CSV table of C-alpha atoms in Angstrom, one decimal:
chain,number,residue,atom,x,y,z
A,1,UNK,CA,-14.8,-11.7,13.4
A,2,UNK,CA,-17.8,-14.1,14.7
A,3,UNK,CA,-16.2,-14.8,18.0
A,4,UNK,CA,-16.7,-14.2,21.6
A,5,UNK,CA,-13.8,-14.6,24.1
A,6,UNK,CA,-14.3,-15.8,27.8
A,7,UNK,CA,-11.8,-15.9,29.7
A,8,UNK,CA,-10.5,-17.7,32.4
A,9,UNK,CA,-11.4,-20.9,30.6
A,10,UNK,CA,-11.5,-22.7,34.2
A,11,UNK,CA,-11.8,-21.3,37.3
A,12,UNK,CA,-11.1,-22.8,40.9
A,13,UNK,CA,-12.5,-21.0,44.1
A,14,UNK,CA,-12.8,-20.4,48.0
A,15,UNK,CA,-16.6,-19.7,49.2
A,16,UNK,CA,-14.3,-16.5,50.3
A,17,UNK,CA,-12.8,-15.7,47.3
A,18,UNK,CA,-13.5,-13.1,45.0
A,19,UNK,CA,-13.1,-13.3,41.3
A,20,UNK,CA,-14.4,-11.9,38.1
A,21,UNK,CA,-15.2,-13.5,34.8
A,22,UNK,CA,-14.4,-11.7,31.4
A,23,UNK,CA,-16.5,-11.8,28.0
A,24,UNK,CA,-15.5,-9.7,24.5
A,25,UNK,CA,-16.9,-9.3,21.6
A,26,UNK,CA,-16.1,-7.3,18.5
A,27,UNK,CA,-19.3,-8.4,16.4
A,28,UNK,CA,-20.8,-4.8,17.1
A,29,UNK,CA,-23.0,-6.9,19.0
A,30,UNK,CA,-25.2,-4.0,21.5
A,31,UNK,CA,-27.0,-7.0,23.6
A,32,UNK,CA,-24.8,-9.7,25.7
A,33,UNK,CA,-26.2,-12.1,28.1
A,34,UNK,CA,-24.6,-14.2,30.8
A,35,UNK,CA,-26.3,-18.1,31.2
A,36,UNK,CA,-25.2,-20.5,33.7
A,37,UNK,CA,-25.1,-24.3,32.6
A,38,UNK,CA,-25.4,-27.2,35.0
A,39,UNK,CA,-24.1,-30.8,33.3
A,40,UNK,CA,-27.0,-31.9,30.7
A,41,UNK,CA,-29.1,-29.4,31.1
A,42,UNK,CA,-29.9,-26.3,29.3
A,43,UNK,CA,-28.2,-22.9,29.5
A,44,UNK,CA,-30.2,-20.7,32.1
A,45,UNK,CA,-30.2,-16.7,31.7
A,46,UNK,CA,-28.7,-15.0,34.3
A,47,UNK,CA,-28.6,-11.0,33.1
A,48,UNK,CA,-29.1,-9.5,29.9
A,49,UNK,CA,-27.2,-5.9,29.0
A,50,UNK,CA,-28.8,-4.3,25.9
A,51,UNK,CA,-26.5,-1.0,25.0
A,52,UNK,CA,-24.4,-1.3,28.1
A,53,UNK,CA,-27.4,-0.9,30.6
A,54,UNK,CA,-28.3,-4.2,32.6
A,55,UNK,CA,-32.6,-4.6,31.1
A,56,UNK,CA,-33.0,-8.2,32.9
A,57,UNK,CA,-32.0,-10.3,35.6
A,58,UNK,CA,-33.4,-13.3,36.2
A,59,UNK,CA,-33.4,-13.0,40.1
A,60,UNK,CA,-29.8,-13.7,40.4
A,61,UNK,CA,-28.9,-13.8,43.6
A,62,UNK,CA,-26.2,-10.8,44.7
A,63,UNK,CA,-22.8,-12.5,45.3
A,64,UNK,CA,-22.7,-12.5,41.3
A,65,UNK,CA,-22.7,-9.0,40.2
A,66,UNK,CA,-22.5,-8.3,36.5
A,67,UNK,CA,-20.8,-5.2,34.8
A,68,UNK,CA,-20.6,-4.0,31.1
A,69,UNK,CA,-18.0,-0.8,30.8
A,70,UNK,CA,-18.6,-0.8,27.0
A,71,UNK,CA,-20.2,-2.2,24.3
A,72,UNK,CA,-17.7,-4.8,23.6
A,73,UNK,CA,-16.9,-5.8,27.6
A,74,UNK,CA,-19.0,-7.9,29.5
A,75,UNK,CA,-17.6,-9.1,33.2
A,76,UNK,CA,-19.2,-11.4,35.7
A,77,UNK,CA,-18.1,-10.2,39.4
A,78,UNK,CA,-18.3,-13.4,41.7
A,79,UNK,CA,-17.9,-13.2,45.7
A,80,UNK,CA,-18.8,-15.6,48.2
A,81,UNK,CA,-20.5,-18.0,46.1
A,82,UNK,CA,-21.5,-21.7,47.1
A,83,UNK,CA,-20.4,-25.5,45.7
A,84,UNK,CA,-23.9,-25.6,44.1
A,85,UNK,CA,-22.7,-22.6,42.2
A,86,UNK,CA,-20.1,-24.8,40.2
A,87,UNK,CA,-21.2,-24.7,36.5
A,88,UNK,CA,-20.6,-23.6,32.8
A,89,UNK,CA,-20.7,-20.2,32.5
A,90,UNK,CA,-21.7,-18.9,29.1
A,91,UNK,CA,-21.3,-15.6,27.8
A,92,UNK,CA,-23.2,-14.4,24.7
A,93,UNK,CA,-24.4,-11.3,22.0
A,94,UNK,CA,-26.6,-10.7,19.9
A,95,UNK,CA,-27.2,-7.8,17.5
A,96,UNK,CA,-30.0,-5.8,18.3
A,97,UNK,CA,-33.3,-5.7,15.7
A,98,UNK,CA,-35.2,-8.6,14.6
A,99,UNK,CA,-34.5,-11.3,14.9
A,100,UNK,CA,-30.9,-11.7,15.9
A,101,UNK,CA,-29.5,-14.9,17.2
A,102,UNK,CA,-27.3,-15.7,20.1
A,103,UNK,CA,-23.2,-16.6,19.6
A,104,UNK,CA,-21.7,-18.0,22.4
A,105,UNK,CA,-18.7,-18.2,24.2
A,106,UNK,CA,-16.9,-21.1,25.0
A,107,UNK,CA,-17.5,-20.7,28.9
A,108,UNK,CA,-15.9,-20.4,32.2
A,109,UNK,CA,-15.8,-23.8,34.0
A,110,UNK,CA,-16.1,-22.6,37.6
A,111,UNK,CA,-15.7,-25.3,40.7
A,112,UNK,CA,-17.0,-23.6,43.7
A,113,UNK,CA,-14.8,-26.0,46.8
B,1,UNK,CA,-45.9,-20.6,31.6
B,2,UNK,CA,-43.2,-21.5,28.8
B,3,UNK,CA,-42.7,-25.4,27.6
B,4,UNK,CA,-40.6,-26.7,24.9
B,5,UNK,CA,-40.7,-29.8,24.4
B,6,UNK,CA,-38.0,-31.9,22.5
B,7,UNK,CA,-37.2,-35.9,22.2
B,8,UNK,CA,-34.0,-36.4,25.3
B,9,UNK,CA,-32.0,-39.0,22.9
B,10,UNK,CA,-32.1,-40.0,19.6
B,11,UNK,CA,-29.7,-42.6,17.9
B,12,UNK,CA,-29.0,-43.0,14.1
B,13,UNK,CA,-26.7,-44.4,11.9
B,14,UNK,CA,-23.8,-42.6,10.0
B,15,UNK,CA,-24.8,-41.3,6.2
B,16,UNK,CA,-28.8,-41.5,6.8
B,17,UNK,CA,-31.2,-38.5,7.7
B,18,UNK,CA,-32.3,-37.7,11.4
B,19,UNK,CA,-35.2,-35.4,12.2
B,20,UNK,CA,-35.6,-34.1,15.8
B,21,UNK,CA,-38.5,-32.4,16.9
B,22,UNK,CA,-39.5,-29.5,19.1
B,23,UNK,CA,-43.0,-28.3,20.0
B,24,UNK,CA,-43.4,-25.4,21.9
B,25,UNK,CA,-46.0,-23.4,24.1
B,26,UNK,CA,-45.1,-19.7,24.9
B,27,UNK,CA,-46.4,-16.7,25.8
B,28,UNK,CA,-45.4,-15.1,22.3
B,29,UNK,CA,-43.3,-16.0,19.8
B,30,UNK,CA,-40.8,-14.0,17.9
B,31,UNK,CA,-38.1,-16.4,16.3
B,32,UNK,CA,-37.4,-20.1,17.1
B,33,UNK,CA,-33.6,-21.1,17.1
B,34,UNK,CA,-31.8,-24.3,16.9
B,35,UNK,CA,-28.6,-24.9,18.4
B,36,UNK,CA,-25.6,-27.5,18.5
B,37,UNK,CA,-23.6,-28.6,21.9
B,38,UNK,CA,-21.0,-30.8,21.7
B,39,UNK,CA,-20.2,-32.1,25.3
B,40,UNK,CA,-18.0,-29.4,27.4
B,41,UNK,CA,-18.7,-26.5,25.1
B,42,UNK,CA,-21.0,-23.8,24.6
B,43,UNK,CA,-23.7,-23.7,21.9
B,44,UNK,CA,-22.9,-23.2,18.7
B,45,UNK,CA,-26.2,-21.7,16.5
B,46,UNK,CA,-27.5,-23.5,13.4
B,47,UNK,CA,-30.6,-22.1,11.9
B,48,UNK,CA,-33.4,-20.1,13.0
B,49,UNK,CA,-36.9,-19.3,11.7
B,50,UNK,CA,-39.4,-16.8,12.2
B,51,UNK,CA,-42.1,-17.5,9.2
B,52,UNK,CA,-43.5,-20.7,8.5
B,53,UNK,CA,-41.6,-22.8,6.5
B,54,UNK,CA,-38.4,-24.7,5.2
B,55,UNK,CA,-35.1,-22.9,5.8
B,56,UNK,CA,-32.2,-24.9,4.4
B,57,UNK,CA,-28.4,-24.8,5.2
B,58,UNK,CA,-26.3,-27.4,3.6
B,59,UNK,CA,-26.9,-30.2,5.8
B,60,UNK,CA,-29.3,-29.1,7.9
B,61,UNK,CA,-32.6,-27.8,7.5
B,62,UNK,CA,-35.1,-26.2,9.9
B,63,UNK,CA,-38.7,-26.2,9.4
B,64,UNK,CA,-41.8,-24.3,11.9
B,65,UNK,CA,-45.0,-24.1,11.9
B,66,UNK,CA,-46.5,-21.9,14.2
B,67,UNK,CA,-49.8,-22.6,13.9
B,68,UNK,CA,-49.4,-26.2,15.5
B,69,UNK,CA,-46.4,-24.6,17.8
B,70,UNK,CA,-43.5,-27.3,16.2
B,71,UNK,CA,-40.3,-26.9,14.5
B,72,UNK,CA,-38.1,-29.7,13.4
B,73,UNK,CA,-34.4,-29.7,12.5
B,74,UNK,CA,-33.4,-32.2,10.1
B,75,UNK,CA,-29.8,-33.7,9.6
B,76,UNK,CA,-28.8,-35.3,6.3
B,77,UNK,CA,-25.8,-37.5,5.5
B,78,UNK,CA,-24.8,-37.8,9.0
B,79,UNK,CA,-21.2,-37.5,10.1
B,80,UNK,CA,-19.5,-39.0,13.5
B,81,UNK,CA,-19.3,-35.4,14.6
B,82,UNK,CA,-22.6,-35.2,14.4
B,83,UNK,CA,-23.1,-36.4,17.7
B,84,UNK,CA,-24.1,-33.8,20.1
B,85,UNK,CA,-27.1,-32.1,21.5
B,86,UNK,CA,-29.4,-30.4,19.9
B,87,UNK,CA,-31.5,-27.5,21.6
B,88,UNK,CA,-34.2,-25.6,20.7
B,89,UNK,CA,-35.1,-22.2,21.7
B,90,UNK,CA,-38.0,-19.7,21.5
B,91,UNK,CA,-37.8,-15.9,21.7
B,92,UNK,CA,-41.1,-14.6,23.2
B,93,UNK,CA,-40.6,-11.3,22.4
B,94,UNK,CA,-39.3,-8.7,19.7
B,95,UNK,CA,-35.8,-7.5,21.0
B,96,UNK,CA,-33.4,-8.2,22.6
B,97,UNK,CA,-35.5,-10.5,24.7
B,98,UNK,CA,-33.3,-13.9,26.0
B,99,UNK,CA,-34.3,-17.7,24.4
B,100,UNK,CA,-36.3,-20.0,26.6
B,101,UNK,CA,-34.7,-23.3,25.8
B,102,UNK,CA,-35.6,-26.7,25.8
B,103,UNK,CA,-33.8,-29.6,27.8
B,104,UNK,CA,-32.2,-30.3,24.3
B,105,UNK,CA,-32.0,-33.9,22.3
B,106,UNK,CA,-28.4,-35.7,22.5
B,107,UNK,CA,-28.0,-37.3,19.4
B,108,UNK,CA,-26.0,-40.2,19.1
B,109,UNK,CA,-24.5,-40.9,15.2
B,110,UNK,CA,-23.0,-44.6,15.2
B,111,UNK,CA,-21.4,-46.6,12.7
């Protein structure tokens, strides 16, 4: 199994709302990443969880929170977020070690109205 | 700072070869990756190379040389479906350390 799962596969939301994005993987994969995408250009790293404790984020602002309750899990918590938030989000792992590349998700399409 | 630098669009003809490049400046280096987007969906990974050289997988082929920072992919008997972008990406460090990528190539195949 090579995959990673995202789920919901588009999202539509209030600048109220709260909501929560959903990434698994059962590669055995101990690093997962969340990226955000903006139409033609590359992804951007948002956080990094290497054995289901958070090691970077890339001065994400708060209203997204990220969680990892195990090793296969990875959610994305979203509250209060802006239009200029709508994007592709991408959800990926890695196996730890050298040098270990990336598998993606197919992404969340979130629309911020 | 971090630069990778990559062609924006390339166009060329169904059945021939296509090479795109990628140089690079980085603080570190630990692994360069090459990646495949099709428009509306995430990454898919191709290749990846860590020592200088060739690495070959059916179709495509990656090659780096880190002494003059620059890595090419290269795309034989190209197929319609071909058509996509093309990133490249850099891991700085050893670990699990994220990819700095470039602004990727979009590659259009035509008849």
């Amino acid at each position: 199994d090579t995959e990673v799962t995202q789920t919901p596969k588009h999202l539509v939301m209030g600048m109220t709302n709260k909501k929560s994005l959903k990434c698994e993987q059962h590669m055995g994969h101990r690093a997962m990443y969340w990226y955000k995408q903006k139409a033609k250009k590359p992804p951007e790293l948002m956080f990094v969880y290497s054995y289901e404790k958070l090691s970077i984020n890339e001065s994400v602002p708060s209203r997204f929170s990220p969680e990892c309750p195990n090793s296969s899990l990875l959610n994305l918590h979203l509250h209060a977020l802006q239009p200029e938030d709508s994007a592709l989000y991408l959800c990926a792992s890695s196996r730890t070690g050298e040098p270990g590349a990336q598998y993606f998700g197919p992404g969340t399409r979130l629309t911020v109205l | 700072g971090q630069n990778i630098d990559q062609p924006t669009e390339m166009t060329a003809t169904e059945g021939a070869i296509v090479q795109i490049n990628c140089t690079y400046q980085t603080s570190g280096f630990n692994g360069l990756f090459w990646y495949q987007q099709h428009a509306g969906e995430a990454p898919t990974f191709l290749s990846y190379n860590v020592l200088d050289g060739l690495e070959e997988k059916g179709r495509f082929s990656s090659f780096l040389s880190r002494s003059k920072g620059y890595s090419y992919l290269l795309l034989k008997e190209l197929q319609m479906k071909d058509s996509a972008s093309y990133l490249c990406a850099v891991r700085r460090l050893a670990g699990n350390t994220p990819l700095v990528f470039g602004k990727g190539t979009r590659l259009s195949v035509i008849a």
